Structure formats: structure tokens, C-alpha cells
JSON list of C-alpha atoms in Angstrom, two decimals:
[
{"chain": "A", "resi": 1, "resn": "MET", "atom": "CA", "xyz": [22.11, -65.87, 5.42]},
{"chain": "A", "resi": 2, "resn": "SER", "atom": "CA", "xyz": [22.12, -64.63, 1.56]},
{"chain": "A", "resi": 3, "resn": "ASP", "atom": "CA", "xyz": [19.02, -63.47, -0.28]},
{"chain": "A", "resi": 4, "resn": "LEU", "atom": "CA", "xyz": [19.05, -66.48, -2.25]},
{"chain": "A", "resi": 5, "resn": "LYS", "atom": "CA", "xyz": [19.56, -69.16, -0.04]},
{"chain": "A", "resi": 6, "resn": "ARG", "atom": "CA", "xyz": [16.34, -67.22, 1.84]},
{"chain": "A", "resi": 7, "resn": "GLU", "atom": "CA", "xyz": [14.55, -67.21, -1.29]},
{"chain": "A", "resi": 8, "resn": "VAL", "atom": "CA", "xyz": [15.40, -70.92, -2.70]},
{"chain": "A", "resi": 9, "resn": "CYS", "atom": "CA", "xyz": [14.23, -72.07, 0.96]},
{"chain": "A", "resi": 10, "resn": "GLU", "atom": "CA", "xyz": [10.88, -69.79, 1.54]},
{"chain": "A", "resi": 11, "resn": "MET", "atom": "CA", "xyz": [10.15, -71.64, -2.55]},
{"chain": "A", "resi": 12, "resn": "ILE", "atom": "CA", "xyz": [10.26, -75.20, -1.15]},
{"chain": "A", "resi": 13, "resn": "LEU", "atom": "CA", "xyz": [8.83, -74.21, 2.14]},
{"chain": "A", "resi": 14, "resn": "ASN", "atom": "CA", "xyz": [5.63, -72.83, 0.23]},
{"chain": "A", "resi": 15, "resn": "ARG", "atom": "CA", "xyz": [5.71, -75.56, -2.63]},
{"chain": "A", "resi": 16, "resn": "LEU", "atom": "CA", "xyz": [5.91, -78.49, -0.23]},
{"chain": "A", "resi": 17, "resn": "GLY", "atom": "CA", "xyz": [3.35, -76.92, 2.28]},
{"chain": "A", "resi": 18, "resn": "PHE", "atom": "CA", "xyz": [5.49, -76.64, 5.40]},
{"chain": "A", "resi": 19, "resn": "ASP", "atom": "CA", "xyz": [3.25, -73.85, 6.29]},
{"chain": "A", "resi": 20, "resn": "ASP", "atom": "CA", "xyz": [4.54, -73.79, 9.86]},
{"chain": "A", "resi": 21, "resn": "LEU", "atom": "CA", "xyz": [8.27, -73.49, 9.30]},
{"chain": "A", "resi": 22, "resn": "THR", "atom": "CA", "xyz": [10.43, -70.44, 8.82]},
{"chain": "A", "resi": 23, "resn": "THR", "atom": "CA", "xyz": [13.67, -70.30, 6.86]},
{"chain": "A", "resi": 24, "resn": "GLU", "atom": "CA", "xyz": [15.31, -69.49, 10.53]},
{"chain": "A", "resi": 25, "resn": "GLU", "atom": "CA", "xyz": [14.18, -72.67, 11.81]},
{"chain": "A", "resi": 26, "resn": "VAL", "atom": "CA", "xyz": [15.13, -74.90, 8.90]},
{"chain": "A", "resi": 27, "resn": "ASP", "atom": "CA", "xyz": [18.40, -77.19, 8.94]},
{"chain": "A", "resi": 28, "resn": "PHE", "atom": "CA", "xyz": [20.00, -76.49, 5.57]},
{"chain": "A", "resi": 29, "resn": "ASN", "atom": "CA", "xyz": [22.20, -79.49, 6.09]},
{"chain": "A", "resi": 30, "resn": "ALA", "atom": "CA", "xyz": [18.91, -81.82, 6.93]},
{"chain": "A", "resi": 31, "resn": "PRO", "atom": "CA", "xyz": [19.24, -84.95, 4.08]},
{"chain": "A", "resi": 32, "resn": "LEU", "atom": "CA", "xyz": [15.86, -84.32, 1.80]},
{"chain": "A", "resi": 33, "resn": "PHE", "atom": "CA", "xyz": [15.04, -87.54, 2.03]},
{"chain": "A", "resi": 34, "resn": "ALA", "atom": "CA", "xyz": [16.00, -88.90, 5.31]},
{"chain": "A", "resi": 35, "resn": "ALA", "atom": "CA", "xyz": [12.95, -89.82, 7.50]},
{"chain": "A", "resi": 36, "resn": "GLN", "atom": "CA", "xyz": [11.78, -87.22, 10.24]},
{"chain": "A", "resi": 37, "resn": "ASP", "atom": "CA", "xyz": [12.76, -89.52, 12.61]},
{"chain": "A", "resi": 38, "resn": "LYS", "atom": "CA", "xyz": [13.17, -88.82, 16.48]},
{"chain": "A", "resi": 39, "resn": "GLU", "atom": "CA", "xyz": [15.65, -86.65, 16.09]},
{"chain": "A", "resi": 40, "resn": "GLU", "atom": "CA", "xyz": [14.28, -84.81, 13.42]},
{"chain": "A", "resi": 41, "resn": "LYS", "atom": "CA", "xyz": [17.35, -85.20, 11.55]},
{"chain": "A", "resi": 42, "resn": "GLY", "atom": "CA", "xyz": [15.97, -85.44, 7.85]},
{"chain": "A", "resi": 43, "resn": "LEU", "atom": "CA", "xyz": [12.99, -83.62, 6.24]},
{"chain": "A", "resi": 44, "resn": "GLY", "atom": "CA", "xyz": [11.31, -86.75, 5.26]},
{"chain": "A", "resi": 45, "resn": "LEU", "atom": "CA", "xyz": [10.57, -85.49, 1.29]},
{"chain": "A", "resi": 46, "resn": "ASP", "atom": "CA", "xyz": [10.10, -88.16, -1.63]},
{"chain": "A", "resi": 47, "resn": "SER", "atom": "CA", "xyz": [10.54, -88.14, -5.17]},
{"chain": "A", "resi": 48, "resn": "VAL", "atom": "CA", "xyz": [7.19, -86.16, -5.81]},
{"chain": "A", "resi": 49, "resn": "ASP", "atom": "CA", "xyz": [8.51, -83.28, -4.01]},
{"chain": "A", "resi": 50, "resn": "THR", "atom": "CA", "xyz": [11.87, -83.36, -5.95]},
{"chain": "A", "resi": 51, "resn": "LEU", "atom": "CA", "xyz": [9.60, -82.62, -8.77]},
{"chain": "A", "resi": 52, "resn": "GLU", "atom": "CA", "xyz": [7.99, -79.22, -7.14]},
{"chain": "A", "resi": 53, "resn": "ILE", "atom": "CA", "xyz": [11.20, -78.54, -6.61]},
{"chain": "A", "resi": 54, "resn": "VAL", "atom": "CA", "xyz": [12.43, -78.93, -9.68]},
{"chain": "A", "resi": 55, "resn": "ALA", "atom": "CA", "xyz": [8.88, -77.37, -11.17]},
{"chain": "A", "resi": 56, "resn": "GLY", "atom": "CA", "xyz": [9.80, -74.43, -8.96]},
{"chain": "A", "resi": 57, "resn": "ILE", "atom": "CA", "xyz": [13.48, -73.66, -9.46]},
{"chain": "A", "resi": 58, "resn": "ARG", "atom": "CA", "xyz": [12.38, -73.66, -13.41]},
{"chain": "A", "resi": 59, "resn": "GLN", "atom": "CA", "xyz": [9.56, -71.31, -12.52]},
{"chain": "A", "resi": 60, "resn": "ASN", "atom": "CA", "xyz": [11.58, -68.90, -10.36]},
{"chain": "A", "resi": 61, "resn": "TYR", "atom": "CA", "xyz": [15.06, -69.04, -12.12]},
{"chain": "A", "resi": 62, "resn": "ASN", "atom": "CA", "xyz": [14.40, -70.23, -16.02]},
{"chain": "A", "resi": 63, "resn": "ILE", "atom": "CA", "xyz": [16.73, -73.13, -14.81]},
{"chain": "A", "resi": 64, "resn": "ARG", "atom": "CA", "xyz": [15.98, -76.53, -15.97]},
{"chain": "A", "resi": 65, "resn": "ILE", "atom": "CA", "xyz": [16.92, -79.59, -14.45]},
{"chain": "A", "resi": 66, "resn": "THR", "atom": "CA", "xyz": [18.40, -82.70, -15.80]},
{"chain": "A", "resi": 67, "resn": "GLU", "atom": "CA", "xyz": [18.73, -86.17, -14.67]},
{"chain": "A", "resi": 68, "resn": "ASN", "atom": "CA", "xyz": [22.15, -85.16, -14.81]},
{"chain": "A", "resi": 69, "resn": "ASP", "atom": "CA", "xyz": [21.90, -82.78, -11.97]},
{"chain": "A", "resi": 70, "resn": "MET", "atom": "CA", "xyz": [19.87, -85.35, -9.27]},
{"chain": "A", "resi": 71, "resn": "HIS", "atom": "CA", "xyz": [23.38, -85.10, -6.98]},
{"chain": "A", "resi": 72, "resn": "ILE", "atom": "CA", "xyz": [21.57, -81.87, -6.33]},
{"chain": "A", "resi": 73, "resn": "PHE", "atom": "CA", "xyz": [19.11, -83.22, -3.96]},
{"chain": "A", "resi": 74, "resn": "GLN", "atom": "CA", "xyz": [21.13, -84.02, -1.23]},
{"chain": "A", "resi": 75, "resn": "ASN", "atom": "CA", "xyz": [20.19, -80.88, 1.04]},
{"chain": "A", "resi": 76, "resn": "ILE", "atom": "CA", "xyz": [19.00, -77.33, 0.59]},
{"chain": "A", "resi": 77, "resn": "ASN", "atom": "CA", "xyz": [22.37, -75.99, 1.15]},
{"chain": "A", "resi": 78, "resn": "THR", "atom": "CA", "xyz": [23.41, -77.76, -2.33]},
{"chain": "A", "resi": 79, "resn": "ILE", "atom": "CA", "xyz": [20.28, -76.99, -4.31]},
{"chain": "A", "resi": 80, "resn": "VAL", "atom": "CA", "xyz": [20.85, -73.30, -3.05]},
{"chain": "A", "resi": 81, "resn": "GLU", "atom": "CA", "xyz": [24.52, -74.24, -4.40]},
{"chain": "A", "resi": 82, "resn": "PHE", "atom": "CA", "xyz": [23.00, -75.31, -7.88]},
{"chain": "A", "resi": 83, "resn": "VAL", "atom": "CA", "xyz": [21.32, -72.08, -8.32]},
{"chain": "A", "resi": 84, "resn": "SER", "atom": "CA", "xyz": [23.63, -69.86, -7.18]},
{"chain": "A", "resi": 85, "resn": "ASN", "atom": "CA", "xyz": [26.17, -70.99, -9.97]},
{"chain": "A", "resi": 86, "resn": "LYS", "atom": "CA", "xyz": [23.55, -71.20, -12.49]},
{"chain": "A", "resi": 87, "resn": "ILE", "atom": "CA", "xyz": [22.20, -67.94, -12.48]},
{"chain": "B", "resi": 1, "resn": "MET", "atom": "CA", "xyz": [-2.28, -75.62, -20.12]},
{"chain": "B", "resi": 2, "resn": "HIS", "atom": "CA", "xyz": [-6.32, -76.60, -20.21]},
{"chain": "B", "resi": 3, "resn": "PHE", "atom": "CA", "xyz": [-8.28, -78.25, -22.10]},
{"chain": "B", "resi": 4, "resn": "SER", "atom": "CA", "xyz": [-11.69, -80.91, -21.82]},
{"chain": "B", "resi": 5, "resn": "PHE", "atom": "CA", "xyz": [-13.32, -83.50, -23.82]},
{"chain": "B", "resi": 6, "resn": "LYS", "atom": "CA", "xyz": [-16.29, -85.95, -23.30]},
{"chain": "B", "resi": 7, "resn": "TYR", "atom": "CA", "xyz": [-16.40, -89.87, -22.80]},
{"chain": "B", "resi": 8, "resn": "SER", "atom": "CA", "xyz": [-19.62, -91.75, -22.65]},
{"chain": "B", "resi": 9, "resn": "PHE", "atom": "CA", "xyz": [-19.96, -95.23, -20.92]},
{"chain": "B", "resi": 10, "resn": "LYS", "atom": "CA", "xyz": [-22.97, -97.25, -19.64]},
{"chain": "B", "resi": 11, "resn": "PRO", "atom": "CA", "xyz": [-22.72, -99.27, -16.61]},
{"chain": "B", "resi": 12, "resn": "ARG", "atom": "CA", "xyz": [-22.22, -103.14, -16.68]},
{"chain": "B", "resi": 13, "resn": "PHE", "atom": "CA", "xyz": [-23.98, -105.59, -15.20]},
{"chain": "B", "resi": 14, "resn": "SER", "atom": "CA", "xyz": [-21.11, -106.23, -12.89]},
{"chain": "B", "resi": 15, "resn": "ASP", "atom": "CA", "xyz": [-20.97, -102.60, -12.11]},
{"chain": "B", "resi": 16, "resn": "ILE", "atom": "CA", "xyz": [-24.19, -103.00, -9.82]},
{"chain": "B", "resi": 17, "resn": "ASP", "atom": "CA", "xyz": [-23.66, -103.95, -5.99]},
{"chain": "B", "resi": 18, "resn": "LYS", "atom": "CA", "xyz": [-26.48, -105.67, -3.70]},
{"chain": "B", "resi": 19, "resn": "TYR", "atom": "CA", "xyz": [-27.95, -102.00, -3.43]},
{"chain": "B", "resi": 20, "resn": "GLY", "atom": "CA", "xyz": [-28.95, -101.88, -6.82]},
{"chain": "B", "resi": 21, "resn": "ILE", "atom": "CA", "xyz": [-26.18, -98.83, -7.53]},
{"chain": "B", "resi": 22, "resn": "ALA", "atom": "CA", "xyz": [-22.67, -98.92, -9.26]},
{"chain": "B", "resi": 23, "resn": "HIS", "atom": "CA", "xyz": [-20.57, -99.70, -6.57]},
{"chain": "B", "resi": 24, "resn": "HIS", "atom": "CA", "xyz": [-18.23, -96.64, -5.30]},
{"chain": "B", "resi": 25, "resn": "SER", "atom": "CA", "xyz": [-14.80, -98.22, -6.54]},
{"chain": "B", "resi": 26, "resn": "LYS", "atom": "CA", "xyz": [-16.29, -98.62, -10.06]},
{"chain": "B", "resi": 27, "resn": "TYR", "atom": "CA", "xyz": [-16.21, -94.54, -11.00]},
{"chain": "B", "resi": 28, "resn": "PHE", "atom": "CA", "xyz": [-12.24, -94.62, -10.51]},
{"chain": "B", "resi": 29, "resn": "CYS", "atom": "CA", "xyz": [-12.55, -97.32, -13.56]},
{"chain": "B", "resi": 30, "resn": "TRP", "atom": "CA", "xyz": [-14.52, -94.95, -15.64]},
{"chain": "B", "resi": 31, "resn": "PHE", "atom": "CA", "xyz": [-12.42, -91.99, -14.64]},
{"chain": "B", "resi": 32, "resn": "GLU", "atom": "CA", "xyz": [-9.45, -94.64, -15.71]},
{"chain": "B", "resi": 33, "resn": "ASP", "atom": "CA", "xyz": [-11.59, -95.31, -18.82]},
{"chain": "B", "resi": 34, "resn": "ALA", "atom": "CA", "xyz": [-11.97, -91.66, -19.98]},
{"chain": "B", "resi": 35, "resn": "ARG", "atom": "CA", "xyz": [-8.03, -91.02, -19.77]},
{"chain": "B", "resi": 36, "resn": "TYR", "atom": "CA", "xyz": [-7.25, -93.93, -22.03]},
{"chain": "B", "resi": 37, "resn": "TYR", "atom": "CA", "xyz": [-10.03, -92.78, -24.29]},
{"chain": "B", "resi": 38, "resn": "LEU", "atom": "CA", "xyz": [-7.95, -89.10, -24.31]},
{"chain": "B", "resi": 39, "resn": "LEU", "atom": "CA", "xyz": [-4.63, -90.60, -25.01]},
{"chain": "B", "resi": 40, "resn": "GLU", "atom": "CA", "xyz": [-5.53, -93.54, -27.63]},
{"chain": "B", "resi": 41, "resn": "SER", "atom": "CA", "xyz": [-8.38, -91.95, -29.20]},
{"chain": "B", "resi": 42, "resn": "ILE", "atom": "CA", "xyz": [-8.04, -88.12, -29.11]},
{"chain": "B", "resi": 43, "resn": "LEU", "atom": "CA", "xyz": [-4.34, -87.45, -28.34]},
{"chain": "B", "resi": 44, "resn": "GLN", "atom": "CA", "xyz": [-3.23, -90.94, -30.82]},
{"chain": "B", "resi": 45, "resn": "ILE", "atom": "CA", "xyz": [-0.28, -91.77, -28.61]},
{"chain": "B", "resi": 46, "resn": "SER", "atom": "CA", "xyz": [0.97, -94.59, -30.65]},
{"chain": "B", "resi": 47, "resn": "LYS", "atom": "CA", "xyz": [0.76, -98.10, -28.36]},
{"chain": "B", "resi": 48, "resn": "GLU", "atom": "CA", "xyz": [4.68, -97.58, -28.47]},
{"chain": "B", "resi": 49, "resn": "ASN", "atom": "CA", "xyz": [4.94, -94.44, -26.72]},
{"chain": "B", "resi": 50, "resn": "LEU", "atom": "CA", "xyz": [2.20, -95.71, -23.75]},
{"chain": "B", "resi": 51, "resn": "LEU", "atom": "CA", "xyz": [4.25, -98.32, -23.42]},
{"chain": "B", "resi": 52, "resn": "GLN", "atom": "CA", "xyz": [7.66, -96.64, -22.72]},
{"chain": "B", "resi": 53, "resn": "LEU", "atom": "CA", "xyz": [5.48, -93.84, -20.60]},
{"chain": "B", "resi": 54, "resn": "TYR", "atom": "CA", "xyz": [4.18, -94.41, -17.50]},
{"chain": "B", "resi": 55, "resn": "ALA", "atom": "CA", "xyz": [1.31, -91.88, -15.41]},
{"chain": "B", "resi": 56, "resn": "PRO", "atom": "CA", "xyz": [1.16, -93.23, -11.91]},
{"chain": "B", "resi": 57, "resn": "ILE", "atom": "CA", "xyz": [-1.53, -91.94, -9.83]},
{"chain": "B", "resi": 58, "resn": "ILE", "atom": "CA", "xyz": [-0.39, -89.92, -6.63]},
{"chain": "B", "resi": 59, "resn": "SER", "atom": "CA", "xyz": [-3.70, -88.47, -5.53]},
{"chain": "B", "resi": 60, "resn": "LEU", "atom": "CA", "xyz": [-7.32, -89.31, -6.05]},
{"chain": "B", "resi": 61, "resn": "LYS", "atom": "CA", "xyz": [-10.41, -88.26, -5.02]},
{"chain": "B", "resi": 62, "resn": "ALA", "atom": "CA", "xyz": [-14.07, -89.04, -5.90]},
{"chain": "B", "resi": 63, "resn": "ASP", "atom": "CA", "xyz": [-17.45, -86.64, -4.69]},
{"chain": "B", "resi": 64, "resn": "TYR", "atom": "CA", "xyz": [-20.58, -88.71, -5.00]},
{"chain": "B", "resi": 65, "resn": "LYS", "atom": "CA", "xyz": [-23.69, -86.96, -5.48]},
{"chain": "B", "resi": 66, "resn": "LYS", "atom": "CA", "xyz": [-26.33, -88.95, -7.36]},
{"chain": "B", "resi": 67, "resn": "SER", "atom": "CA", "xyz": [-26.52, -92.76, -7.63]},
{"chain": "B", "resi": 68, "resn": "ILE", "atom": "CA", "xyz": [-25.58, -94.32, -10.89]},
{"chain": "B", "resi": 69, "resn": "VAL", "atom": "CA", "xyz": [-27.81, -97.10, -12.07]},
{"chain": "B", "resi": 70, "resn": "PHE", "atom": "CA", "xyz": [-27.67, -100.04, -14.54]},
{"chain": "B", "resi": 71, "resn": "GLU", "atom": "CA", "xyz": [-29.97, -98.89, -17.42]},
{"chain": "B", "resi": 72, "resn": "ASN", "atom": "CA", "xyz": [-28.32, -95.59, -18.02]},
{"chain": "B", "resi": 73, "resn": "THR", "atom": "CA", "xyz": [-25.90, -93.97, -20.35]},
{"chain": "B", "resi": 74, "resn": "TYR", "atom": "CA", "xyz": [-23.46, -90.95, -18.61]},
{"chain": "B", "resi": 75, "resn": "VAL", "atom": "CA", "xyz": [-21.19, -89.00, -19.54]},
{"chain": "B", "resi": 76, "resn": "ILE", "atom": "CA", "xyz": [-17.61, -87.78, -18.22]},
{"chain": "B", "resi": 77, "resn": "LEU", "atom": "CA", "xyz": [-16.69, -84.61, -18.66]},
{"chain": "B", "resi": 78, "resn": "VAL", "atom": "CA", "xyz": [-12.48, -84.44, -18.43]},
{"chain": "B", "resi": 79, "resn": "LYS", "atom": "CA", "xyz": [-10.73, -81.42, -17.62]},
{"chain": "B", "resi": 80, "resn": "VAL", "atom": "CA", "xyz": [-6.82, -81.83, -18.10]},
{"chain": "B", "resi": 81, "resn": "ILE", "atom": "CA", "xyz": [-4.19, -79.64, -16.59]},
{"chain": "B", "resi": 82, "resn": "ILE", "atom": "CA", "xyz": [-1.13, -79.94, -17.43]},
{"chain": "B", "resi": 83, "resn": "ASP", "atom": "CA", "xyz": [1.31, -76.97, -15.99]},
{"chain": "B", "resi": 84, "resn": "LYS", "atom": "CA", "xyz": [5.10, -77.28, -16.95]},
{"chain": "B", "resi": 85, "resn": "PHE", "atom": "CA", "xyz": [5.46, -75.34, -13.52]},
{"chain": "B", "resi": 86, "resn": "LYS", "atom": "CA", "xyz": [3.61, -77.98, -11.40]},
{"chain": "B", "resi": 87, "resn": "ALA", "atom": "CA", "xyz": [5.03, -81.50, -10.30]},
{"chain": "B", "resi": 88, "resn": "ALA", "atom": "CA", "xyz": [1.96, -83.30, -10.92]},
{"chain": "B", "resi": 89, "resn": "SER", "atom": "CA", "xyz": [-0.70, -83.29, -14.41]},
{"chain": "B", "resi": 90, "resn": "LYS", "atom": "CA", "xyz": [-4.18, -83.27, -13.32]},
{"chain": "B", "resi": 91, "resn": "PHE", "atom": "CA", "xyz": [-7.22, -84.61, -14.78]},
{"chain": "B", "resi": 92, "resn": "GLU", "atom": "CA", "xyz": [-10.72, -83.69, -13.44]},
{"chain": "B", "resi": 93, "resn": "TYR", "atom": "CA", "xyz": [-13.88, -85.66, -14.08]},
{"chain": "B", "resi": 94, "resn": "GLN", "atom": "CA", "xyz": [-17.67, -84.92, -13.87]},
{"chain": "B", "resi": 95, "resn": "ILE", "atom": "CA", "xyz": [-19.79, -87.60, -14.28]},
{"chain": "B", "resi": 96, "resn": "MET", "atom": "CA", "xyz": [-23.46, -86.65, -15.64]},
{"chain": "B", "resi": 97, "resn": "ASP", "atom": "CA", "xyz": [-26.39, -87.77, -17.32]},
{"chain": "B", "resi": 98, "resn": "LEU", "atom": "CA", "xyz": [-26.52, -87.33, -21.08]},
{"chain": "B", "resi": 99, "resn": "ASN", "atom": "CA", "xyz": [-27.70, -83.88, -21.54]},
{"chain": "B", "resi": 100, "resn": "GLU", "atom": "CA", "xyz": [-25.54, -82.67, -18.75]},
{"chain": "B", "resi": 101, "resn": "GLU", "atom": "CA", "xyz": [-28.21, -81.90, -16.87]},
{"chain": "B", "resi": 102, "resn": "ILE", "atom": "CA", "xyz": [-27.63, -83.56, -13.98]},
{"chain": "B", "resi": 103, "resn": "LEU", "atom": "CA", "xyz": [-24.58, -84.38, -12.07]},
{"chain": "B", "resi": 104, "resn": "PHE", "atom": "CA", "xyz": [-23.66, -87.80, -10.20]},
{"chain": "B", "resi": 105, "resn": "ALA", "atom": "CA", "xyz": [-20.13, -87.25, -9.36]},
{"chain": "B", "resi": 106, "resn": "THR", "atom": "CA", "xyz": [-16.94, -85.12, -9.22]},
{"chain": "B", "resi": 107, "resn": "GLY", "atom": "CA", "xyz": [-13.33, -86.03, -8.80]},
{"chain": "B", "resi": 108, "resn": "TYR", "atom": "CA", "xyz": [-9.81, -86.11, -9.82]},
{"chain": "B", "resi": 109, "resn": "THR", "atom": "CA", "xyz": [-6.55, -87.99, -10.32]},
{"chain": "B", "resi": 110, "resn": "GLU", "atom": "CA", "xyz": [-2.84, -86.45, -10.28]},
{"chain": "B", "resi": 111, "resn": "HIS", "atom": "CA", "xyz": [-0.21, -87.70, -11.95]},
{"chain": "B", "resi": 112, "resn": "VAL", "atom": "CA", "xyz": [3.37, -88.11, -12.47]},
{"chain": "B", "resi": 113, "resn": "PHE", "atom": "CA", "xyz": [5.51, -89.73, -15.54]},
{"chain": "B", "resi": 114, "resn": "THR", "atom": "CA", "xyz": [7.88, -92.16, -15.16]},
{"chain": "B", "resi": 115, "resn": "LYS", "atom": "CA", "xyz": [9.59, -94.35, -17.59]},
{"chain": "B", "resi": 116, "resn": "SER", "atom": "CA", "xyz": [8.78, -97.95, -18.22]},
{"chain": "B", "resi": 117, "resn": "THR", "atom": "CA", "xyz": [11.28, -98.77, -15.47]},
{"chain": "B", "resi": 118, "resn": "GLY", "atom": "CA", "xyz": [9.89, -96.95, -13.06]},
{"chain": "B", "resi": 119, "resn": "GLU", "atom": "CA", "xyz": [12.47, -93.70, -13.35]},
{"chain": "B", "resi": 120, "resn": "LEU", "atom": "CA", "xyz": [10.65, -90.51, -12.48]},
{"chain": "B", "resi": 121, "resn": "LEU", "atom": "CA", "xyz": [10.63, -87.82, -15.72]},
{"chain": "B", "resi": 122, "resn": "LEU", "atom": "CA", "xyz": [11.25, -84.58, -14.17]},
{"chain": "B", "resi": 123, "resn": "GLU", "atom": "CA", "xyz": [9.34, -82.92, -16.82]},
{"chain": "B", "resi": 124, "resn": "THR", "atom": "CA", "xyz": [5.87, -83.66, -19.15]},
{"chain": "B", "resi": 125, "resn": "PRO", "atom": "CA", "xyz": [7.21, -85.31, -22.03]},
{"chain": "B", "resi": 126, "resn": "ASP", "atom": "CA", "xyz": [7.34, -83.19, -24.86]},
{"chain": "B", "resi": 127, "resn": "PHE", "atom": "CA", "xyz": [5.87, -85.15, -27.52]},
{"chain": "B", "resi": 128, "resn": "LEU", "atom": "CA", "xyz": [2.53, -84.80, -25.07]},
{"chain": "B", "resi": 129, "resn": "TYR", "atom": "CA", "xyz": [2.68, -81.31, -25.10]},
{"chain": "B", "resi": 130, "resn": "ASP", "atom": "CA", "xyz": [3.17, -81.43, -28.79]},
{"chain": "B", "resi": 131, "resn": "LYS", "atom": "CA", "xyz": [-0.16, -83.44, -29.24]},
{"chain": "B", "resi": 132, "resn": "ILE", "atom": "CA", "xyz": [-1.78, -81.45, -26.54]},
{"chain": "B", "resi": 133, "resn": "LYS", "atom": "CA", "xyz": [-1.31, -78.39, -28.88]},
{"chain": "B", "resi": 134, "resn": "LEU", "atom": "CA", "xyz": [-2.53, -79.94, -31.73]},
{"chain": "B", "resi": 135, "resn": "ILE", "atom": "CA", "xyz": [-6.29, -80.40, -30.30]}
]
């Protein structure tokens, strides 16, 4: 796992209060907004969680996310890829 | 960005419940009155902008310390916390007597901003920052 990938993931886990999860346990391809169902496929995030990630990326990487960038909120990999392309 | 202001109010007869004290739900109405006082009177945000910008509550709390009664006038001390690196903006409230010696309640509301269409804004609108800077 790259340093950036770990860093972005840690930021997301910290901001969203996933204190019991480590970066090693996270499924980077899990859909962000799908519910955490019995098969634990989704991360169960909501729109306010998106704002937390937006604020975190702005604070940590000085990258402003606009309405045109909303496609990056598919899974953690797509967010990492976006940050990687911008820095 | 933090700043504070005061809003005074007098409970209405209809705010008082059968126990002779203000009903717990009314505290949130007074919090709301204080917020609108901020937006309209202190920040002087136009009706046009207020109609286009919504600030729905995503979280709220009240801690009740002493009962509020009908006869008295009270003051709400409001602290506004708007941080561009936080998802939500926060209003913290303290309800006190007019001399600000007795604390009756504390509470907070947290808000995000949306367009009137319900579309979530990713950042606090610039015109709001600009207004707050002028205070």
C-alpha cells in the first residue's frame, strides 16, 4: 500500500470516527454510500460524511473539491486517485 | 472563525406547560429565533440570499439547568463556530438571566448548507464569510 493511500485512508477513518478500523482492514473498493449490510459490502456513509472528506482533503492537501468532482466519491480508491492526480 | 452575540427574549404564555415552566421543546425555538436574529439583524443577510440558502440542522442538543418561567426576560449568548476545515457549522447557546449571572440552559445546533433545491454545498458560502469578517 502506498504512503498516500494509507494517509488518505487514515484521514477518512479519523474524520468519520471509525476508531475500531485500521487501514489494513478497510476494503478500498467498497462502495462509500451502500449500507453496511450483512455481507458488509458498503461503508454506509452519508452526505455529511462526504463533507467531512471534502474538508479533510482541503485541509491536508489544499485541494478544493467542486460539484464537478463528485464522481470521486465511489470508493476510497477513487478518492486516493483524485488526490494523487492533484498533488 | 468564532464570534459571539446576544439575543434577548421573553417567554410567551403559550410556551409554559402544565408544570408552570417552559416546555423543553421551546428551548429549540428560542435557539432558532437567536439564529435568525443573527442572520437578519447582525449579518444583515438579505431575504433573497436567505431564501436561496438553507442551513438544515444535522445535530442538536440541550442541557436543562434551571426552569424558565413566564414572568422573566432572558438572554441567549450565542457562539458561532464556522471552520472551513469542518463539515458543519456550529452554534452554541447559553440561556441566562438578563444580568448573565444564572445559567438556565446550554445547547448547540450543527448545520450544513444546501441550495433551496436541497443540493448540498461543499463549502460555506463566500458571502457568509464576507459578512462575518465585517463584524
